């Protein structure tokens, strides 16, 4: 039997009607782990409910959400009561929640908390171990997916802030089984070659499962052991991973990481221009102050009339010099007279004058020593007798 084709809208409507009349689906009670939770500004709650094998989209409208006695969080195990129906516009079925009960935190969050405590106890989160992010970097290393929005955001922000900064990308998977080791290898490779000043590690937002690669211990150890500062930029501002706690700096988004890593060339130029203006003003103010001081001292100098005082001092010096010369000449004359008088007295007392009065001086002819006593003379001794007009040698013949 031939059938007439129907529109997509009619098909979705038909399926919705079937589901809405199913007693089980009208009052479903589903157990699972909350993921990708979002609270809309309208008050509606949007999230996914998942287990190890499947996932279903959920929505709780404002009227029911306002009656909740707790805040829903990613990773919580909950029991959701509601109805399953088709969202006809998208052709996707979802669970329309009317009541949510807590069952406990999910397995991933338990693993997250356990690893967080373990690494914290090992000192990987210590503030003292964190490196300072350089203020002026020349090269930025990026460990992320080469096809994701995060790498485009990072490149755009860095290029806008400073087109002189070089960007080196180490492409990796950011989710899945292979992602943790690839991310760790990227960090290790930059350290091996030491060719960047700072490393940005991250990806865009997602559920806890999608971000889980950044909660693995191998990634945490690579970040901690990095000799190059690392900025973690995983997910959105409300997302936190182990990488955020280990990294030297945590950025709320990849774009924010680029902002933090690279200085703005325009800002630096503006700062230097302002500094130059301030320096010019300061130097001019100093010059004006010095000119004022010079003028002030010039006026004081003019009032003091140093040239007149100098002339007076010169006159005093000349007068002093004249009086000093007279005093010296007078003193020299007195000393000359005294010296002459003393010389005459010394001359009168001299041995030659005594010899002229008939005295002689007797010396031993050999030793030239003066003979002072008869006891010093012996027979046969040769003597030298000095008179006022000469000397004669004699030989002693008898006692």
mmCIF file of C-alpha atoms in Angstrom:
data_model
loop_
_atom_site.group_PDB
_atom_site.id
_atom_site.type_symbol
_atom_site.label_atom_id
_atom_site.label_comp_id
_atom_site.label_asym_id
_atom_site.label_seq_id
_atom_site.Cartn_x
_atom_site.Cartn_y
_atom_site.Cartn_z
ATOM 1 C CA UNK A 1 0.000 0.000 0.000
ATOM 2 C CA UNK A 2 1.495 3.295 -1.127
ATOM 3 C CA UNK A 3 1.970 5.990 1.471
ATOM 4 C CA UNK A 4 2.132 9.716 1.069
ATOM 5 C CA UNK A 5 5.401 11.319 2.221
ATOM 6 C CA UNK A 6 5.196 13.519 5.320
ATOM 7 C CA UNK A 7 7.291 16.462 6.453
ATOM 8 C CA UNK A 8 10.013 16.250 9.042
ATOM 9 C CA UNK A 9 7.880 18.304 11.382
ATOM 10 C CA UNK A 10 4.995 15.853 11.059
ATOM 11 C CA UNK A 11 7.324 12.915 11.709
ATOM 12 C CA UNK A 12 8.736 14.523 14.855
ATOM 13 C CA UNK A 13 5.226 15.395 15.982
ATOM 14 C CA UNK A 14 4.110 11.785 15.472
ATOM 15 C CA UNK A 15 7.043 10.454 17.468
ATOM 16 C CA UNK A 16 6.384 12.981 20.229
ATOM 17 C CA UNK A 17 2.772 11.925 20.460
ATOM 18 C CA UNK A 18 3.801 8.272 20.725
ATOM 19 C CA UNK A 19 6.239 9.036 23.520
ATOM 20 C CA UNK A 20 3.824 11.307 25.345
ATOM 21 C CA UNK A 21 1.221 8.520 25.487
ATOM 22 C CA UNK A 22 3.680 5.936 26.780
ATOM 23 C CA UNK A 23 3.029 5.417 30.492
ATOM 24 C CA UNK A 24 6.662 4.451 31.246
ATOM 25 C CA UNK A 25 8.091 7.479 29.450
ATOM 26 C CA UNK A 26 5.561 9.846 31.035
ATOM 27 C CA UNK A 27 6.869 9.034 34.511
ATOM 28 C CA UNK A 28 10.442 7.918 33.988
ATOM 29 C CA UNK A 29 12.926 7.704 36.843
ATOM 30 C CA UNK A 30 16.521 7.739 35.554
ATOM 31 C CA UNK A 31 19.777 7.384 37.504
ATOM 32 C CA UNK A 32 23.038 8.839 36.195
ATOM 33 C CA UNK A 33 25.877 11.325 36.553
ATOM 34 C CA UNK A 34 25.384 15.035 35.856
ATOM 35 C CA UNK A 35 27.560 16.423 33.069
ATOM 36 C CA UNK A 36 27.839 19.636 31.061
ATOM 37 C CA UNK A 37 25.550 21.470 33.473
ATOM 38 C CA UNK A 38 24.443 25.027 32.608
ATOM 39 C CA UNK A 39 22.050 27.391 34.354
ATOM 40 C CA UNK A 40 20.367 29.725 31.858
ATOM 41 C CA UNK A 41 19.602 33.334 32.717
ATOM 42 C CA UNK A 42 15.913 32.450 32.302
ATOM 43 C CA UNK A 43 16.201 30.062 35.252
ATOM 44 C CA UNK A 44 15.998 26.873 33.190
ATOM 45 C CA UNK A 45 18.567 24.146 33.862
ATOM 46 C CA UNK A 46 20.269 22.303 31.008
ATOM 47 C CA UNK A 47 22.489 19.271 31.578
ATOM 48 C CA UNK A 48 23.254 15.733 30.484
ATOM 49 C CA UNK A 49 22.737 12.539 32.407
ATOM 50 C CA UNK A 50 25.187 9.749 31.679
ATOM 51 C CA UNK A 51 26.546 6.416 32.732
ATOM 52 C CA UNK A 52 29.403 4.329 31.361
ATOM 53 C CA UNK A 53 27.523 3.376 28.219
ATOM 54 C CA UNK A 54 25.238 6.250 27.193
ATOM 55 C CA UNK A 55 24.149 9.834 27.675
ATOM 56 C CA UNK A 56 20.832 11.686 27.456
ATOM 57 C CA UNK A 57 20.099 15.395 27.262
ATOM 58 C CA UNK A 58 17.986 16.838 30.071
ATOM 59 C CA UNK A 59 16.169 20.070 30.790
ATOM 60 C CA UNK A 60 14.434 21.315 33.917
ATOM 61 C CA UNK A 61 12.240 24.350 33.448
ATOM 62 C CA UNK A 62 12.296 27.265 35.837
ATOM 63 C CA UNK A 63 9.119 26.328 37.695
ATOM 64 C CA UNK A 64 10.519 22.976 38.775
ATOM 65 C CA UNK A 65 14.108 24.291 39.175
ATOM 66 C CA UNK A 66 12.968 26.948 41.676
ATOM 67 C CA UNK A 67 11.785 24.172 44.024
ATOM 68 C CA UNK A 68 15.183 22.463 44.204
ATOM 69 C CA UNK A 69 16.793 22.474 47.638
ATOM 70 C CA UNK A 70 20.382 22.130 46.399
ATOM 71 C CA UNK A 71 22.595 23.419 43.607
ATOM 72 C CA UNK A 72 23.227 20.954 40.848
ATOM 73 C CA UNK A 73 26.906 20.290 40.054
ATOM 74 C CA UNK A 74 28.792 18.380 37.409
ATOM 75 C CA UNK A 75 29.877 14.951 38.551
ATOM 76 C CA UNK A 76 27.036 14.343 40.977
ATOM 77 C CA UNK A 77 25.154 11.084 40.807
ATOM 78 C CA UNK A 78 21.446 11.873 40.861
ATOM 79 C CA UNK A 79 18.018 10.333 40.272
ATOM 80 C CA UNK A 80 15.938 12.385 37.861
ATOM 81 C CA UNK A 81 12.135 12.008 37.775
ATOM 82 C CA UNK A 82 10.341 13.340 34.726
ATOM 83 C CA UNK A 83 9.106 12.526 31.262
ATOM 84 C CA UNK A 84 10.877 11.580 28.065
ATOM 85 C CA UNK A 85 9.759 13.331 24.911
ATOM 86 C CA UNK A 86 11.000 14.680 21.594
ATOM 87 C CA UNK A 87 12.183 18.243 21.139
ATOM 88 C CA UNK A 88 10.461 18.533 17.787
ATOM 89 C CA UNK A 89 12.596 21.315 16.310
ATOM 90 C CA UNK A 90 15.815 19.297 16.584
ATOM 91 C CA UNK A 91 14.296 15.856 16.367
ATOM 92 C CA UNK A 92 16.130 14.803 19.525
ATOM 93 C CA UNK A 93 14.551 13.175 22.506
ATOM 94 C CA UNK A 94 15.387 14.408 25.984
ATOM 95 C CA UNK A 95 14.419 13.975 29.575
ATOM 96 C CA UNK A 96 12.211 16.747 30.960
ATOM 97 C CA UNK A 97 13.088 16.731 34.658
ATOM 98 C CA UNK A 98 10.503 17.547 37.293
ATOM 99 C CA UNK A 99 12.408 16.435 40.376
ATOM 100 C CA UNK A 100 16.067 15.668 41.069
ATOM 101 C CA UNK A 101 17.403 13.780 44.055
ATOM 102 C CA UNK A 102 21.055 13.502 45.088
ATOM 103 C CA UNK A 103 22.661 10.093 44.969
ATOM 104 C CA UNK A 104 26.279 11.063 45.510
ATOM 105 C CA UNK A 105 29.281 12.262 43.536
ATOM 106 C CA UNK A 106 30.271 10.479 40.319
ATOM 107 C CA UNK A 107 33.244 8.230 39.829
ATOM 108 C CA UNK A 108 35.213 10.807 37.830
ATOM 109 C CA UNK A 109 34.836 13.380 40.564
ATOM 110 C CA UNK A 110 35.943 10.832 43.140
ATOM 111 C CA UNK A 111 39.048 10.130 41.056
ATOM 112 C CA UNK A 112 39.577 13.898 40.676
ATOM 113 C CA UNK A 113 39.434 14.481 44.436
ATOM 114 C CA UNK A 114 41.708 11.515 45.202
ATOM 115 C CA UNK A 115 44.375 12.616 42.712
ATOM 116 C CA UNK A 116 44.066 16.215 43.868
ATOM 117 C CA UNK A 117 44.770 15.193 47.467
ATOM 118 C CA UNK A 118 47.619 12.895 46.442
ATOM 119 C CA UNK A 119 49.416 15.547 44.388
ATOM 120 C CA UNK A 120 48.785 18.212 47.007
ATOM 121 C CA UNK A 121 50.398 16.007 49.664
ATOM 122 C CA UNK A 122 53.386 15.523 47.323
ATOM 123 C CA UNK A 123 53.843 19.307 47.097
ATOM 124 C CA UNK A 124 52.891 19.748 43.441
ATOM 125 C CA UNK A 125 50.519 22.588 44.318
ATOM 126 C CA UNK A 126 52.956 24.466 46.592
ATOM 127 C CA UNK A 127 53.171 28.162 45.840
ATOM 128 C CA UNK A 128 56.924 28.177 46.512
ATOM 129 C CA UNK A 129 57.475 25.773 43.600
ATOM 130 C CA UNK A 130 55.757 27.985 41.043
ATOM 131 C CA UNK A 131 57.801 29.921 38.488
ATOM 132 C CA UNK A 132 57.267 33.573 37.668
ATOM 133 C CA UNK A 133 55.751 34.337 34.271
ATOM 134 C CA UNK A 134 58.195 36.567 32.305
ATOM 135 C CA UNK A 135 56.949 40.099 31.680
ATOM 136 C CA UNK A 136 58.400 40.403 28.210
ATOM 137 C CA UNK A 137 58.324 37.162 26.242
ATOM 138 C CA UNK A 138 59.618 36.686 22.708
ATOM 139 C CA UNK A 139 58.265 33.192 22.003
ATOM 140 C CA UNK A 140 55.154 31.394 23.302
ATOM 141 C CA UNK A 141 54.752 27.627 23.151
ATOM 142 C CA UNK A 142 51.189 26.274 22.873
ATOM 143 C CA UNK A 143 50.201 22.690 23.665
ATOM 144 C CA UNK A 144 46.663 22.102 22.358
ATOM 145 C CA UNK A 145 44.663 20.832 19.421
ATOM 146 C CA UNK A 146 45.689 22.473 16.160
ATOM 147 C CA UNK A 147 42.084 22.381 14.913
ATOM 148 C CA UNK A 148 40.228 23.609 17.988
ATOM 149 C CA UNK A 149 38.843 27.049 18.732
ATOM 150 C CA UNK A 150 41.312 27.451 21.601
ATOM 151 C CA UNK A 151 44.386 27.660 19.360
ATOM 152 C CA UNK A 152 42.680 30.200 17.086
ATOM 153 C CA UNK A 153 41.741 32.332 20.085
ATOM 154 C CA UNK A 154 45.315 32.203 21.410
ATOM 155 C CA UNK A 155 46.820 33.135 18.029
ATOM 156 C CA UNK A 156 44.342 35.992 17.507
ATOM 157 C CA UNK A 157 44.906 37.496 20.953
ATOM 158 C CA UNK A 158 48.717 37.253 20.801
ATOM 159 C CA UNK A 159 48.822 38.716 17.275
ATOM 160 C CA UNK A 160 46.584 41.582 18.341
ATOM 161 C CA UNK A 161 48.528 42.371 21.490
ATOM 162 C CA UNK A 162 52.025 42.000 20.053
ATOM 163 C CA UNK A 163 52.703 40.871 16.492
ATOM 164 C CA UNK A 164 56.444 40.614 17.318
ATOM 165 C CA UNK A 165 55.921 37.583 19.545
ATOM 166 C CA UNK A 166 56.581 34.209 17.895
ATOM 167 C CA UNK A 167 54.080 31.368 18.422
ATOM 168 C CA UNK A 168 55.200 27.715 18.371
ATOM 169 C CA UNK A 169 52.366 25.152 18.407
ATOM 170 C CA UNK A 170 52.782 21.559 19.549
ATOM 171 C CA UNK A 171 49.601 19.887 18.222
ATOM 172 C CA UNK A 172 48.033 17.249 20.501
ATOM 173 C CA UNK A 173 44.781 15.507 21.136
ATOM 174 C CA UNK A 174 42.962 17.210 24.017
ATOM 175 C CA UNK A 175 40.576 14.387 24.864
ATOM 176 C CA UNK A 176 40.617 10.635 24.590
ATOM 177 C CA UNK A 177 42.972 7.873 25.663
ATOM 178 C CA UNK A 178 46.042 9.212 23.855
ATOM 179 C CA UNK A 179 45.622 12.844 24.906
ATOM 180 C CA UNK A 180 47.370 12.811 28.350
ATOM 181 C CA UNK A 181 50.632 11.350 27.045
ATOM 182 C CA UNK A 182 50.628 13.675 23.998
ATOM 183 C CA UNK A 183 50.083 16.729 26.201
ATOM 184 C CA UNK A 184 52.904 15.653 28.546
ATOM 185 C CA UNK A 185 55.191 15.031 25.553
ATOM 186 C CA UNK A 186 54.489 18.542 24.261
ATOM 187 C CA UNK A 187 55.533 20.127 27.553
ATOM 188 C CA UNK A 188 58.644 17.907 27.748
ATOM 189 C CA UNK A 189 59.600 18.709 24.142
ATOM 190 C CA UNK A 190 59.551 22.473 24.744
ATOM 191 C CA UNK A 191 61.756 21.937 27.801
ATOM 192 C CA UNK A 192 64.142 19.732 25.845
ATOM 193 C CA UNK A 193 64.696 22.336 23.126
ATOM 194 C CA UNK A 194 64.278 25.317 25.479
ATOM 195 C CA UNK A 195 62.986 27.380 22.563
ATOM 196 C CA UNK A 196 60.094 29.242 24.223
ATOM 197 C CA UNK A 197 59.750 31.653 27.142
ATOM 198 C CA UNK A 198 56.361 30.442 28.397
ATOM 199 C CA UNK A 199 54.061 27.488 27.672
ATOM 200 C CA UNK A 200 50.265 27.639 27.380
ATOM 201 C CA UNK A 201 48.525 24.287 27.958
ATOM 202 C CA UNK A 202 44.802 23.976 27.437
ATOM 203 C CA UNK A 203 41.657 23.610 25.376
ATOM 204 C CA UNK A 204 38.128 24.982 25.120
ATOM 205 C CA UNK A 205 35.250 24.147 27.409
ATOM 206 C CA UNK A 206 33.491 20.821 27.746
ATOM 207 C CA UNK A 207 32.179 18.240 30.145
ATOM 208 C CA UNK A 208 34.322 16.683 32.827
ATOM 209 C CA UNK A 209 34.884 13.705 30.534
ATOM 210 C CA UNK A 210 36.070 15.966 27.715
ATOM 211 C CA UNK A 211 38.449 17.810 30.037
ATOM 212 C CA UNK A 212 39.693 14.678 31.797
ATOM 213 C CA UNK A 213 43.035 14.494 29.949
ATOM 214 C CA UNK A 214 44.125 17.506 32.022
ATOM 215 C CA UNK A 215 43.311 15.605 35.230
ATOM 216 C CA UNK A 216 45.844 12.838 34.565
ATOM 217 C CA UNK A 217 48.959 12.448 36.727
ATOM 218 C CA UNK A 218 51.340 12.244 33.741
ATOM 219 C CA UNK A 219 50.285 15.742 32.651
ATOM 220 C CA UNK A 220 50.551 17.090 36.204
ATOM 221 C CA UNK A 221 54.117 15.757 36.581
ATOM 222 C CA UNK A 222 55.232 17.260 33.257
ATOM 223 C CA UNK A 223 53.867 20.659 34.258
ATOM 224 C CA UNK A 224 55.497 20.466 37.691
ATOM 225 C CA UNK A 225 58.888 19.396 36.288
ATOM 226 C CA UNK A 226 58.877 22.051 33.564
ATOM 227 C CA UNK A 227 61.735 24.550 33.815
ATOM 228 C CA UNK A 228 59.710 26.857 31.569
ATOM 229 C CA UNK A 229 56.726 28.634 33.211
ATOM 230 C CA UNK A 230 53.391 27.010 32.347
ATOM 231 C CA UNK A 231 49.971 28.683 32.104
ATOM 232 C CA UNK A 232 46.992 26.316 32.328
ATOM 233 C CA UNK A 233 43.938 27.374 30.319
ATOM 234 C CA UNK A 234 41.455 24.511 30.359
ATOM 235 C CA UNK A 235 37.777 25.043 29.601
ATOM 236 C CA UNK A 236 35.771 27.980 30.861
ATOM 237 C CA UNK A 237 36.143 30.126 33.967
ATOM 238 C CA UNK A 238 34.075 27.718 36.097
ATOM 239 C CA UNK A 239 36.048 24.646 34.989
ATOM 240 C CA UNK A 240 38.919 23.462 37.191
ATOM 241 C CA UNK A 241 41.356 20.659 36.437
ATOM 242 C CA UNK A 242 44.459 19.236 38.115
ATOM 243 C CA UNK A 243 46.549 21.117 35.547
ATOM 244 C CA UNK A 244 45.202 24.403 36.908
ATOM 245 C CA UNK A 245 46.449 23.631 40.405
ATOM 246 C CA UNK A 246 49.927 22.466 39.302
ATOM 247 C CA UNK A 247 50.590 25.180 36.705
ATOM 248 C CA UNK A 248 52.551 28.313 37.539
ATOM 249 C CA UNK A 249 49.475 30.336 36.594
ATOM 250 C CA UNK A 250 45.848 29.460 35.897
ATOM 251 C CA UNK A 251 43.908 31.341 33.236
ATOM 252 C CA UNK A 252 40.097 31.130 33.075
ATOM 253 C CA UNK A 253 40.113 30.663 29.277
ATOM 254 C CA UNK A 254 42.645 30.158 26.470
ATOM 255 C CA UNK A 255 42.101 33.770 25.363
ATOM 256 C CA UNK A 256 42.824 34.971 28.895
ATOM 257 C CA UNK A 257 46.010 32.872 28.909
ATOM 258 C CA UNK A 258 47.212 34.684 25.792
ATOM 259 C CA UNK A 259 46.424 38.008 27.467
ATOM 260 C CA UNK A 260 48.432 37.025 30.554
ATOM 261 C CA UNK A 261 51.370 35.574 28.623
ATOM 262 C CA UNK A 262 52.052 38.417 26.197
ATOM 263 C CA UNK A 263 52.549 42.083 26.934
ATOM 264 C CA UNK A 264 50.685 44.586 24.810
ATOM 265 C CA UNK A 265 53.021 46.420 22.453
ATOM 266 C CA UNK A 266 50.660 49.409 22.312
ATOM 267 C CA UNK A 267 50.507 49.556 26.105
ATOM 268 C CA UNK A 268 54.303 49.497 26.385
ATOM 269 C CA UNK A 269 54.677 52.171 23.701
ATOM 270 C CA UNK A 270 52.101 54.332 25.467
ATOM 271 C CA UNK A 271 53.884 53.764 28.788
ATOM 272 C CA UNK A 272 57.230 54.751 27.258
ATOM 273 C CA UNK A 273 55.674 57.854 25.660
ATOM 274 C CA UNK A 274 54.188 58.876 28.993
ATOM 275 C CA UNK A 275 57.475 58.149 30.757
ATOM 276 C CA UNK A 276 59.308 60.330 28.219
ATOM 277 C CA UNK A 277 56.848 63.156 28.792
ATOM 278 C CA UNK A 278 57.236 62.809 32.561
ATOM 279 C CA UNK A 279 61.013 62.777 32.195
ATOM 280 C CA UNK A 280 60.960 65.919 30.019
ATOM 281 C CA UNK A 281 58.758 67.702 32.559
ATOM 282 C CA UNK A 282 60.991 66.567 35.420
ATOM 283 C CA UNK A 283 64.191 67.655 33.654
ATOM 284 C CA UNK A 284 62.677 71.021 32.706
ATOM 285 C CA UNK A 285 61.530 71.531 36.284
ATOM 286 C CA UNK A 286 65.053 70.712 37.502
ATOM 287 C CA UNK A 287 66.617 73.105 34.979
ATOM 288 C CA UNK A 288 64.223 75.878 36.037
ATOM 289 C CA UNK A 289 65.055 75.243 39.680
ATOM 290 C CA UNK A 290 68.798 75.364 38.987
ATOM 291 C CA UNK A 291 68.438 78.551 36.924
ATOM 292 C CA UNK A 292 66.506 80.111 39.793
ATOM 293 C CA UNK A 293 69.271 79.123 42.220
ATOM 294 C CA UNK A 294 71.927 80.556 39.898
ATOM 295 C CA UNK A 295 70.030 83.824 39.601
ATOM 296 C CA UNK A 296 69.568 83.953 43.369
ATOM 297 C CA UNK A 297 73.278 83.397 44.051
ATOM 298 C CA UNK A 298 74.180 85.924 41.345
ATOM 299 C CA UNK A 299 72.073 88.526 43.111
ATOM 300 C CA UNK A 300 73.653 87.700 46.456
ATOM 301 C CA UNK A 301 77.070 87.893 44.856
ATOM 302 C CA UNK A 302 76.267 91.288 43.391
ATOM 303 C CA UNK A 303 75.090 92.609 46.758
ATOM 304 C CA UNK A 304 78.183 91.269 48.503
ATOM 305 C CA UNK A 305 80.508 93.210 46.058
ATOM 306 C CA UNK A 306 83.387 90.746 46.263
ATOM 307 C CA UNK A 307 85.588 92.840 43.904
ATOM 308 C CA UNK A 308 85.713 95.681 46.415
ATOM 309 C CA UNK A 309 86.457 93.291 49.251
ATOM 310 C CA UNK A 310 89.156 91.691 47.126
ATOM 311 C CA UNK A 311 90.830 95.064 46.502
ATOM 312 C CA UNK A 312 90.742 95.792 50.236
ATOM 313 C CA UNK A 313 92.283 92.417 51.007
ATOM 314 C CA UNK A 314 95.005 92.985 48.409
ATOM 315 C CA UNK A 315 95.862 96.323 49.997
ATOM 316 C CA UNK A 316 96.009 94.672 53.411
ATOM 317 C CA UNK A 317 98.283 91.967 52.042
ATOM 318 C CA UNK A 318 100.627 94.543 50.477
ATOM 319 C CA UNK A 319 100.770 96.495 53.741
ATOM 320 C CA UNK A 320 101.384 93.330 55.717
ATOM 321 C CA UNK A 321 104.101 92.333 53.269
ATOM 322 C CA UNK A 322 105.786 95.724 53.636
ATOM 323 C CA UNK A 323 105.698 95.624 57.440
ATOM 324 C CA UNK A 324 106.884 92.040 57.458
ATOM 325 C CA UNK A 325 109.830 92.945 55.248
ATOM 326 C CA UNK A 326 110.800 95.816 57.589
ATOM 327 C CA UNK A 327 110.521 93.571 60.606
ATOM 328 C CA UNK A 328 112.673 90.895 58.953
ATOM 329 C CA UNK A 329 115.365 93.413 57.926
ATOM 330 C CA UNK A 330 115.479 94.854 61.437
ATOM 331 C CA UNK A 331 115.751 91.412 62.966
ATOM 332 C CA UNK A 332 118.491 90.416 60.538
ATOM 333 C CA UNK A 333 120.516 93.501 61.398
ATOM 334 C CA UNK A 334 120.282 92.774 65.113
ATOM 335 C CA UNK A 335 121.335 89.187 64.550
ATOM 336 C CA UNK A 336 124.245 90.314 62.371
ATOM 337 C CA UNK A 337 125.553 92.622 65.137
ATOM 338 C CA UNK A 338 125.177 89.901 67.750
ATOM 339 C CA UNK A 339 126.970 87.402 65.539
ATOM 340 C CA UNK A 340 129.854 89.770 64.927
ATOM 341 C CA UNK A 341 130.244 90.463 68.667
ATOM 342 C CA UNK A 342 130.250 86.762 69.483
ATOM 343 C CA UNK A 343 132.797 86.101 66.751
ATOM 344 C CA UNK A 344 135.127 88.686 68.184
ATOM 345 C CA UNK A 345 134.851 87.158 71.646
ATOM 346 C CA UNK A 346 135.472 83.732 70.278
ATOM 347 C CA UNK A 347 138.501 84.983 68.352
ATOM 348 C CA UNK A 348 139.968 86.529 71.520
ATOM 349 C CA UNK A 349 139.534 83.258 73.358
ATOM 350 C CA UNK A 350 140.981 81.234 70.475
ATOM 351 C CA UNK A 351 144.219 79.175 70.883
ATOM 352 C CA UNK A 352 146.225 81.359 68.463
ATOM 353 C CA UNK A 353 145.724 84.389 70.650
ATOM 354 C CA UNK A 354 146.884 82.391 73.660
ATOM 355 C CA UNK A 355 149.966 81.217 71.765
ATOM 356 C CA UNK A 356 150.840 84.828 70.941
ATOM 357 C CA UNK A 357 151.111 85.480 74.637
ATOM 358 C CA UNK A 358 154.015 82.972 74.869
ATOM 359 C CA UNK A 359 152.202 79.733 75.441
ATOM 360 C CA UNK A 360 152.883 76.586 73.401
ATOM 361 C CA UNK A 361 151.079 73.341 72.677
ATOM 362 C CA UNK A 362 153.016 70.077 72.969
ATOM 363 C CA UNK A 363 151.953 67.012 70.995
ATOM 364 C CA UNK A 364 153.327 63.542 70.466
ATOM 365 C CA UNK A 365 154.915 63.640 66.990
ATOM 366 C CA UNK A 366 153.711 60.181 66.075
ATOM 367 C CA UNK A 367 150.172 60.076 67.460
ATOM 368 C CA UNK A 368 149.569 63.801 67.192
ATOM 369 C CA UNK A 369 147.975 63.651 70.648
ATOM 370 C CA UNK A 370 148.376 66.633 72.961
ATOM 371 C CA UNK A 371 150.722 65.977 75.875
ATOM 372 C CA UNK A 372 148.962 67.187 79.024
ATOM 373 C CA UNK A 373 151.355 65.912 81.720
ATOM 374 C CA UNK A 374 155.111 65.297 82.310
ATOM 375 C CA UNK A 375 154.149 61.733 83.113
ATOM 376 C CA UNK A 376 153.216 61.273 79.468
ATOM 377 C CA UNK A 377 156.839 62.135 78.305
ATOM 378 C CA UNK A 378 159.653 59.619 78.086
ATOM 379 C CA UNK A 379 163.359 59.767 77.037
ATOM 380 C CA UNK A 380 163.833 59.513 73.297
ATOM 381 C CA UNK A 381 160.272 60.492 72.592
ATOM 382 C CA UNK A 382 159.827 62.831 69.659
ATOM 383 C CA UNK A 383 157.579 65.800 70.434
ATOM 384 C CA UNK A 384 156.044 68.528 68.277
ATOM 385 C CA UNK A 385 155.847 71.961 69.874
ATOM 386 C CA UNK A 386 153.394 74.474 68.375
ATOM 387 C CA UNK A 387 154.095 78.206 68.621
ATOM 388 C CA UNK A 388 151.900 81.030 67.364
ATOM 389 C CA UNK A 389 153.965 81.255 64.171
ATOM 390 C CA UNK A 390 154.845 77.595 63.536
ATOM 391 C CA UNK A 391 155.961 74.184 64.903
ATOM 392 C CA UNK A 392 159.294 72.575 65.918
ATOM 393 C CA UNK A 393 160.090 68.919 66.639
ATOM 394 C CA UNK A 394 162.321 67.970 69.579
ATOM 395 C CA UNK A 395 163.674 64.775 71.129
ATOM 396 C CA UNK A 396 163.629 64.319 74.894
ATOM 397 C CA UNK A 397 167.224 63.613 76.130
ATOM 398 C CA UNK A 398 166.826 63.309 79.897
ATOM 399 C CA UNK A 399 164.192 63.392 82.615
#
